[in-house]
Coordinates of C-alpha atoms in Angstrom, one line a residue:
M1 CA 7.1 24.3 0.8
K2 CA 9.0 22.5 3.0
V3 CA 7.8 19.3 3.7
L4 CA 9.2 16.2 5.6
F5 CA 8.2 13.5 4.7
L6 CA 8.0 10.3 7.4
A7 CA 7.8 6.8 6.3
A8 CA 8.9 3.1 8.1
E9 CA 10.2 2.0 4.7
A10 CA 9.5 3.5 0.9
T11 CA 10.8 1.7 -2.7
P12 CA 13.3 1.0 -3.6
W13 CA 15.4 1.0 -0.2
I14 CA 13.6 -1.8 1.8
K15 CA 9.4 -2.5 0.6
V16 CA 7.0 -4.7 3.2
G17 CA 3.6 -3.7 2.0
G18 CA 2.0 -1.4 0.0
L19 CA 2.9 1.5 2.4
G20 CA 6.8 0.9 0.9
D21 CA 5.2 1.6 -2.3
V22 CA 3.9 5.6 -2.0
A23 CA 7.1 6.6 0.3
G24 CA 8.6 6.2 -2.9
A25 CA 6.9 7.3 -5.2
L26 CA 4.6 9.6 -3.9
P27 CA 7.7 12.7 -2.8
Q28 CA 8.8 11.9 -6.4
A29 CA 5.6 13.1 -7.2
L30 CA 5.1 16.4 -4.9
R31 CA 9.5 17.1 -5.6
A32 CA 7.8 17.8 -9.5
R33 CA 5.0 20.2 -8.8
G34 CA 7.9 22.2 -7.2
M35 CA 7.5 21.5 -3.5
D36 CA 10.8 20.6 -0.7
V37 CA 10.0 16.6 -0.2
R38 CA 13.0 15.3 1.8
L39 CA 11.9 12.1 2.8
M40 CA 13.2 10.1 6.1
L41 CA 13.3 7.1 7.3
P42 CA 15.7 4.1 9.0
R43 CA 18.9 2.8 7.8
Y44 CA 17.9 -0.3 8.7
Y45 CA 21.4 -3.4 7.7
S46 CA 19.7 -4.5 4.7
I47 CA 20.0 -0.7 3.6
D48 CA 23.4 -0.7 1.9
P49 CA 25.2 2.8 2.1
G50 CA 27.6 1.6 -0.7
K51 CA 24.9 0.1 -2.6
Y52 CA 23.0 3.7 -2.3
K53 CA 25.9 5.4 -2.4
L54 CA 25.0 7.5 1.0
E55 CA 27.1 9.8 2.0
K56 CA 26.9 11.3 6.2
V57 CA 25.3 14.0 6.3
V58 CA 25.1 14.8 10.1
D59 CA 27.8 13.1 12.5
N60 CA 26.9 11.9 16.2
F61 CA 24.2 13.9 17.9
S62 CA 22.9 12.0 20.9
V63 CA 18.6 11.5 20.8
Y64 CA 17.0 11.2 24.8
M65 CA 15.8 7.6 25.5
D66 CA 14.3 7.5 28.8
W67 CA 17.7 6.4 31.0
R68 CA 19.9 6.4 28.7
H69 CA 20.9 8.9 25.0
E70 CA 21.4 7.4 21.5
E71 CA 24.0 8.2 19.6
C72 CA 22.9 8.8 15.3
Q73 CA 24.2 9.8 12.8
V74 CA 22.2 10.8 9.2
L75 CA 22.5 8.9 5.1
R76 CA 22.0 11.1 2.5
D77 CA 21.2 9.2 -0.9
P78 CA 21.9 12.5 -3.4
E79 CA 19.9 10.9 -6.0
R80 CA 17.0 10.5 -4.5
E81 CA 16.7 13.8 -1.6
A82 CA 16.1 10.4 0.8
Y83 CA 17.3 10.2 4.5
F84 CA 18.3 8.1 6.2
I85 CA 18.5 8.2 9.8
E86 CA 21.3 5.9 11.8
N87 CA 21.2 4.2 14.7
D88 CA 23.3 1.2 15.5
Y89 CA 21.2 -0.6 17.9
F90 CA 17.2 0.2 17.2
F91 CA 18.3 0.0 13.1
G92 CA 21.5 -0.6 12.0
S93 CA 21.9 -4.3 13.4
R94 CA 18.5 -5.7 12.4
A95 CA 17.3 -6.6 8.5
N96 CA 14.0 -6.0 9.2
A97 CA 11.3 -2.9 10.0
Y98 CA 8.9 -4.9 12.2
G99 CA 8.8 -7.7 13.7
E100 CA 11.1 -6.8 16.7
R101 CA 8.9 -6.5 20.1
D102 CA 10.3 -3.6 20.7
D103 CA 8.9 -1.4 17.7
P104 CA 7.3 0.7 19.3
E105 CA 11.1 1.9 21.1
R106 CA 12.3 1.8 17.8
F107 CA 10.4 4.1 16.0
V108 CA 9.5 6.8 19.4
L109 CA 13.3 7.3 18.8
F110 CA 13.9 7.4 14.5
A111 CA 10.7 10.0 15.6
R112 CA 13.1 12.0 18.0
A113 CA 16.5 11.7 15.6
A114 CA 14.2 13.0 12.6
L115 CA 13.0 16.0 13.5
E116 CA 16.0 16.9 15.7
A117 CA 18.4 16.2 12.9
C118 CA 16.0 19.0 10.6
K119 CA 17.8 20.9 13.0
R120 CA 21.8 20.0 13.1
M121 CA 20.0 19.9 9.4
G122 CA 19.3 23.6 9.2
W123 CA 16.5 22.8 7.4
Y124 CA 12.5 23.6 8.8
P125 CA 10.0 22.4 7.1
D126 CA 6.5 23.3 6.6
V127 CA 4.8 20.5 7.3
I128 CA 5.3 17.3 8.3
H129 CA 3.7 14.2 6.7
A130 CA 4.1 11.2 8.3
H131 CA 3.4 7.3 7.6
D132 CA 1.2 4.8 9.5
W133 CA 2.0 4.3 13.7
H134 CA 5.6 4.3 13.1
S135 CA 5.9 8.1 12.2
A136 CA 3.0 8.8 14.7
A137 CA 4.9 10.0 16.7
A138 CA 6.8 13.0 16.0
V139 CA 3.4 14.2 15.3
R140 CA 2.9 13.9 18.7
L141 CA 6.3 15.4 20.5
H142 CA 6.0 18.7 17.1
W143 CA 2.2 19.2 18.7
A144 CA 3.3 21.8 21.0
A145 CA 6.5 23.1 19.6
P146 CA 6.5 27.5 19.3
E147 CA 6.1 28.0 15.9
R148 CA 5.8 23.8 14.6
A149 CA 5.2 22.9 11.2
A150 CA 1.6 21.7 10.2
L151 CA 1.1 18.7 10.8
V152 CA -0.4 15.4 8.6
F153 CA -0.9 12.1 9.2
T154 CA -1.8 9.6 6.9
I155 CA -3.2 6.2 7.7
H156 CA -2.6 3.4 5.6
N157 CA -4.4 0.0 7.6
I158 CA -5.5 1.5 10.8
A159 CA -5.4 -2.9 12.3
H160 CA -2.0 -2.1 12.1
Q161 CA -1.6 0.7 15.7
G162 CA 1.4 0.7 17.9
Y163 CA 1.3 1.2 21.8
V164 CA 4.4 2.9 24.4
S165 CA 4.0 1.0 27.7
N166 CA 3.4 3.2 30.7
S167 CA 7.2 3.6 31.7
K168 CA 8.3 5.4 28.2
W169 CA 5.0 7.8 28.0
P170 CA 7.7 10.6 29.2
L171 CA 9.6 10.1 25.6
L172 CA 6.3 11.1 24.3
G173 CA 5.7 14.4 26.6
V174 CA 3.5 12.6 28.0
Y175 CA 3.2 12.7 32.1
D176 CA -0.5 11.6 33.5
A177 CA -2.4 9.1 30.3
A178 CA -3.6 6.2 32.2
G179 CA -2.3 2.8 30.8
P180 CA -0.1 2.2 27.5
L181 CA -0.2 5.2 24.7
N182 CA -1.6 4.2 21.0
L183 CA 0.7 5.5 19.3
M184 CA -2.0 6.3 15.7
E185 CA -4.6 7.4 18.0
Q186 CA -1.5 10.4 19.4
A187 CA -1.2 11.2 15.7
I188 CA -4.7 12.0 15.1
Y189 CA -5.4 13.8 17.9
A190 CA -2.2 16.4 17.6
A191 CA -2.9 16.8 13.9
D192 CA -4.0 19.5 11.6
V193 CA -5.4 16.5 9.3
V194 CA -5.9 12.8 8.5
T195 CA -5.6 11.8 5.9
T196 CA -6.6 8.1 4.0
V197 CA -5.5 6.2 1.1
S198 CA -9.3 6.4 0.1
P199 CA -12.4 8.4 0.0
T200 CA -14.9 5.4 1.2
Y201 CA -11.5 4.5 3.9
S202 CA -11.7 7.5 5.5
R203 CA -15.2 7.2 5.8
E204 CA -15.0 3.7 6.9
I205 CA -13.2 3.9 9.7
R206 CA -15.1 6.3 11.4
T207 CA -16.9 3.4 11.3
A208 CA -17.1 0.6 15.0
E209 CA -17.1 -2.1 11.5
Y210 CA -13.6 -0.8 9.8
G211 CA -12.3 1.8 13.4
F212 CA -10.2 -0.7 15.2
G213 CA -11.4 1.0 18.3
L214 CA -10.2 4.9 17.2
E215 CA -13.3 5.8 15.5
G216 CA -14.5 8.0 18.4
V217 CA -11.3 9.9 17.3
L218 CA -11.7 10.2 13.8
R219 CA -16.0 11.4 14.3
G220 CA -14.3 13.8 16.1
K221 CA -11.9 15.4 13.8
G222 CA -14.9 16.4 11.6
D223 CA -14.3 17.6 8.1
R224 CA -10.2 17.0 8.5
V225 CA -10.1 13.6 8.0
V226 CA -9.6 12.9 4.1
G227 CA -9.4 10.2 1.5
I228 CA -6.6 10.5 -0.7
L229 CA -6.2 7.4 -3.6
N230 CA -2.6 6.3 -4.0
G231 CA -1.4 5.9 -7.3
L232 CA 0.6 4.0 -9.7
D233 CA 3.7 4.4 -11.0
Y234 CA 3.0 4.3 -14.5
D235 CA 6.3 4.2 -16.1
S236 CA 7.6 1.5 -14.6
W237 CA 4.1 -0.6 -14.4
N238 CA 4.0 -0.1 -18.3
P239 CA 2.5 -2.9 -20.5
A240 CA 4.4 -1.1 -24.0
T241 CA 7.7 -1.4 -22.0
D242 CA 7.6 -3.9 -20.0
P243 CA 10.3 -6.4 -20.0
A244 CA 9.5 -9.6 -17.9
I245 CA 6.6 -9.8 -19.9
A246 CA 6.3 -11.9 -22.9
Q247 CA 4.5 -9.8 -25.8
H248 CA 4.0 -5.9 -25.3
F249 CA 0.6 -4.3 -25.7
S250 CA -0.9 -1.2 -25.3
A251 CA -4.3 0.0 -25.3
D252 CA -4.2 1.6 -29.0
D253 CA -2.8 -2.2 -29.7
P254 CA -3.9 -4.6 -27.1
T255 CA -2.7 -8.3 -28.9
G256 CA 0.0 -8.5 -27.2
K257 CA -1.9 -9.9 -25.0
R258 CA -3.0 -12.8 -26.7
E259 CA 0.2 -14.1 -26.7
C260 CA 1.0 -13.2 -23.2
K261 CA -1.7 -15.2 -22.1
R262 CA -0.8 -17.8 -23.9
A263 CA 3.0 -18.2 -22.7
L264 CA 1.1 -17.2 -19.1
Q265 CA -0.5 -20.7 -19.4
E266 CA 2.5 -22.9 -21.0
E267 CA 4.7 -22.0 -18.1
V268 CA 2.4 -22.1 -15.2
G269 CA 1.9 -25.1 -16.9
L270 CA -2.1 -25.0 -17.5
P271 CA -3.8 -25.9 -20.8
Q272 CA -2.7 -23.1 -23.8
R273 CA -6.7 -22.5 -25.4
A274 CA -7.6 -17.9 -25.8
D275 CA -11.4 -19.3 -25.2
V276 CA -11.1 -20.5 -21.5
P277 CA -11.0 -17.3 -18.6
L278 CA -8.2 -17.1 -16.6
L279 CA -8.8 -16.2 -13.0
S280 CA -5.7 -14.6 -10.7
V281 CA -4.9 -14.7 -7.8
V282 CA -2.1 -12.0 -7.1
S283 CA -2.1 -11.5 -3.1
R284 CA -0.3 -12.6 0.6
L285 CA -2.3 -15.6 1.8
D286 CA -4.8 -14.1 4.9
S287 CA -8.0 -13.6 5.9
Q288 CA -7.9 -10.1 4.8
K289 CA -7.1 -10.3 1.7
G290 CA -10.5 -12.6 1.5
I291 CA -8.7 -16.5 0.6
R292 CA -10.9 -18.6 3.2
L293 CA -13.9 -17.6 0.5
I294 CA -11.7 -18.1 -2.2
L295 CA -11.0 -21.7 -1.3
D296 CA -14.8 -22.0 -0.5
A297 CA -15.3 -21.6 -4.4
L298 CA -13.2 -23.2 -5.5
P299 CA -15.9 -26.5 -5.8
E300 CA -18.5 -24.1 -7.7
I301 CA -15.6 -22.9 -10.5
L302 CA -14.1 -26.0 -10.8
S303 CA -17.8 -27.7 -11.3
L304 CA -20.2 -24.6 -12.5
T305 CA -17.7 -22.8 -14.9
H306 CA -14.2 -23.3 -17.1
A307 CA -12.2 -21.0 -16.0
Q308 CA -8.9 -21.6 -15.6
V309 CA -7.8 -20.3 -11.4
M310 CA -3.8 -18.8 -10.9
F311 CA -1.8 -18.2 -7.5
L312 CA 1.1 -16.3 -6.8
G313 CA 1.0 -16.1 -3.4
S314 CA 2.9 -17.0 0.1
G315 CA 1.2 -16.3 4.3
S316 CA -1.4 -18.6 5.1
S317 CA 0.5 -22.0 6.6
Q318 CA -3.1 -23.6 6.2
Y319 CA -3.7 -21.1 3.0
E320 CA -0.7 -22.6 1.3
S321 CA -1.7 -25.8 2.4
E322 CA -4.7 -25.4 0.6
I323 CA -4.0 -23.9 -2.1
H324 CA -0.7 -26.7 -2.3
G325 CA -4.1 -29.5 -1.9
W326 CA -5.8 -28.3 -4.8
T327 CA -3.1 -27.8 -8.0
A328 CA -1.7 -31.3 -6.8
G329 CA -5.8 -32.4 -7.2
H330 CA -6.2 -30.5 -9.8
G331 CA -3.5 -29.6 -12.7
N332 CA -5.3 -28.4 -16.2
R333 CA -7.3 -26.5 -14.2
I334 CA -5.4 -24.5 -11.0
A335 CA -2.1 -23.6 -10.6
S336 CA -0.1 -21.6 -7.4
F337 CA 3.6 -20.7 -7.1
I338 CA 3.9 -20.3 -3.7
G339 CA 6.5 -17.3 -2.7
F340 CA 6.2 -14.4 -4.5
N341 CA 7.7 -13.9 -7.6
G342 CA 7.8 -10.0 -8.4
D343 CA 8.9 -10.8 -12.8
L344 CA 6.5 -13.5 -12.8
A345 CA 3.4 -11.6 -10.8
R346 CA 3.7 -9.0 -13.4
R347 CA 3.2 -11.8 -16.5
I348 CA 0.1 -13.1 -14.1
Y349 CA -1.2 -8.9 -14.4
A350 CA -0.5 -9.1 -18.6
G351 CA -1.7 -13.0 -18.9
S352 CA -5.2 -13.6 -17.0
D353 CA -8.1 -12.5 -17.8
C354 CA -10.0 -12.0 -15.1
F355 CA -8.4 -10.6 -11.0
L356 CA -9.3 -11.4 -7.7
M357 CA -9.5 -9.2 -5.3
P358 CA -12.0 -9.9 -2.3
S359 CA -11.1 -8.2 0.5
S360 CA -12.7 -7.8 3.6
F361 CA -11.3 -4.0 3.8
E362 CA -8.9 -2.8 1.5
P363 CA -7.4 0.2 2.4
C364 CA -6.2 1.4 -1.0
G365 CA -5.1 -1.4 -2.9
L366 CA -2.2 -1.8 -6.1
S367 CA -3.4 -4.6 -7.5
Q368 CA -6.5 -3.7 -8.5
L369 CA -4.9 -1.2 -10.4
M370 CA -2.0 -3.0 -11.4
S371 CA -4.5 -5.1 -13.3
M372 CA -6.3 -3.2 -14.4
R373 CA -3.3 -1.1 -15.8
Y374 CA -2.7 -4.7 -17.4
G375 CA -5.9 -5.3 -18.6
T376 CA -6.9 -7.3 -16.4
L377 CA -10.8 -7.0 -15.4
P378 CA -11.1 -7.2 -11.2
I379 CA -13.4 -9.2 -9.6
A380 CA -13.1 -7.4 -6.1
R381 CA -15.4 -6.4 -3.0
A382 CA -17.0 -3.3 -2.8
T383 CA -15.0 -1.9 0.1
G384 CA -11.8 1.0 1.4
G385 CA -10.1 1.8 -2.5
L386 CA -11.5 -0.9 -4.5
A387 CA -15.2 0.5 -4.7
D388 CA -13.2 3.8 -5.7
T389 CA -11.1 2.7 -8.5
I390 CA -13.5 0.3 -9.7
N391 CA -16.4 1.1 -12.1
N392 CA -19.4 -1.2 -11.5
R393 CA -20.6 -3.7 -14.9
I394 CA -23.6 -2.4 -13.7
N395 CA -22.6 1.5 -15.2
E396 CA -21.2 3.2 -18.0
N397 CA -18.4 2.8 -19.2
W398 CA -17.7 0.1 -16.6
T399 CA -14.0 -1.6 -16.0
G400 CA -14.3 -4.2 -13.9
Y401 CA -17.4 -5.9 -11.2
L402 CA -17.6 -6.0 -8.0
F403 CA -19.9 -7.1 -5.4
G404 CA -21.1 -6.2 -1.8
P405 CA -21.3 -8.8 1.1
Y406 CA -18.4 -10.5 2.4
D407 CA -19.3 -14.1 1.0
K408 CA -19.0 -16.6 -0.9
G409 CA -22.5 -16.5 -2.8
A410 CA -21.9 -13.0 -3.3
M411 CA -18.2 -13.6 -4.7
L412 CA -19.7 -15.9 -6.8
G413 CA -22.6 -14.0 -8.2
A414 CA -19.7 -11.5 -9.9
I415 CA -17.6 -14.7 -11.1
G416 CA -20.7 -15.8 -12.9
R417 CA -21.6 -11.8 -14.6
A418 CA -18.0 -11.6 -15.4
L419 CA -17.6 -15.5 -17.5
N420 CA -21.0 -14.9 -18.7
D421 CA -19.5 -11.3 -20.3
Y422 CA -15.9 -13.2 -21.7
P423 CA -17.7 -14.6 -24.6
N424 CA -19.1 -11.1 -26.2
S425 CA -15.4 -10.1 -27.5
A426 CA -17.1 -6.9 -28.6
L427 CA -18.0 -5.9 -25.3
W428 CA -15.1 -7.9 -23.3
T429 CA -12.2 -5.5 -25.1
G430 CA -13.9 -2.4 -24.3
A431 CA -13.8 -2.9 -20.5
V432 CA -10.6 -3.7 -20.2
L433 CA -9.1 -1.4 -23.2
R434 CA -11.3 1.5 -20.7
A435 CA -9.4 -0.2 -17.6
M436 CA -5.7 0.2 -19.4
R437 CA -6.8 4.0 -19.7
A438 CA -8.0 4.2 -16.5
D439 CA -6.0 7.4 -14.6
F440 CA -4.6 6.9 -11.5
S441 CA -1.8 7.8 -11.5
W442 CA 1.0 9.8 -9.0
D443 CA 1.1 13.6 -10.8
R444 CA -3.7 13.5 -9.9
S445 CA -3.3 12.4 -5.7
A446 CA 0.1 14.7 -5.5
A447 CA -2.1 17.4 -6.9
R448 CA -4.5 16.5 -4.0
Y449 CA -1.3 16.4 -1.1
E450 CA -0.3 19.5 -2.1
E451 CA -4.4 20.9 -1.8
I452 CA -4.3 20.0 2.0
F453 CA -0.6 20.9 2.3
N454 CA -2.5 24.3 1.8
W455 CA -5.2 23.5 4.2
A456 CA -3.5 21.7 7.0
L457 CA -1.5 25.4 7.6
E458 CA -4.4 26.7 7.8
V459 CA -5.3 24.9 10.1
R460 CA -2.2 25.1 12.4
G461 CA -2.5 28.8 11.9

């Protein structure tokens, strides 16, 4: 099976969010199942052709863009079978994947160029797998093609949608729309199968609370909206081999986690106490991630418990300022690092006892998978992928703590349950080991995607 995999970001070349992790790992897992998968993304200025030994495989070709033509080329990373659309104006002169005023036009060019590149290479995919609105135009453009490929569209975050202005309709083969075109909506309509990144999220986005205006079109797809959990790269995220942490450990021998906690407390300036639970936050600092709930709960956490709290992240200047203030006033209980440090994040996962993730919504989430892999029990809101990956304390074989309503009291209740369990070493260690042994590998996810691709081929007919 030949699969064209379209995304705006992918590790290791460029990563902004969780999409980058998925687009970097899933194609490899699909190839391991015998598929011919070609990942294609824009070649931004920040992607160094020399560093990745990119080679030109398609020379100059023109892509129609309204009143002009844009010259494109195709570069290839032979080691990872990734292809890059080269265009000086829209991508080659810009370092960032997102945040440009003309993003919709940029990504329409990407879609048109990607489809043309396949023709130029003489490679015709059986399935086109497009991710989020940045690749959505390819689904809409290819939909009416004769003998077209099956079309699978994956929604990573429905809150982010792209709109093409009225004057750009012809770029998508549309001539009679009433108002700006929503690229994500167009892809949902055209796709043979729509997937999201967790089963719970696939149900949530069909409601007005979570659908961001697209719940109607999603409900109209019937059973052709499916949730598949993202995976985690277990080779990269492995406490038994991770060079960034103080001491290696595993589910078979977890003793090294104690040293990781002591070393983390020392590194961030907290008292080195094994008996005090350490709660951590590694997150983008914005409202979706529940940072407001955590900050509002700090007075109760400080007064009613003896827990320590560690923050790592950046985002809202208001949240950054508040975290600075709490750290300055309570340095023996609260530590923080504003910004992002990948190695420190790994040490936090390895050295913490609990991981706070009270998201207002969470399509899938990777941080809870990383924390569990490193034996840190998540305390999270039961939404999206959090509800699908964390086995709640009330269940047998539990691996973390979930709460329902998005409010401070519900979150504090879950924190209280965790801190009540923490002194019971046998109970706590059992949950830690179950969390570390949970299987959220990409192998499992890839098998499900293979089923979806075959189904999409049947739907296409």
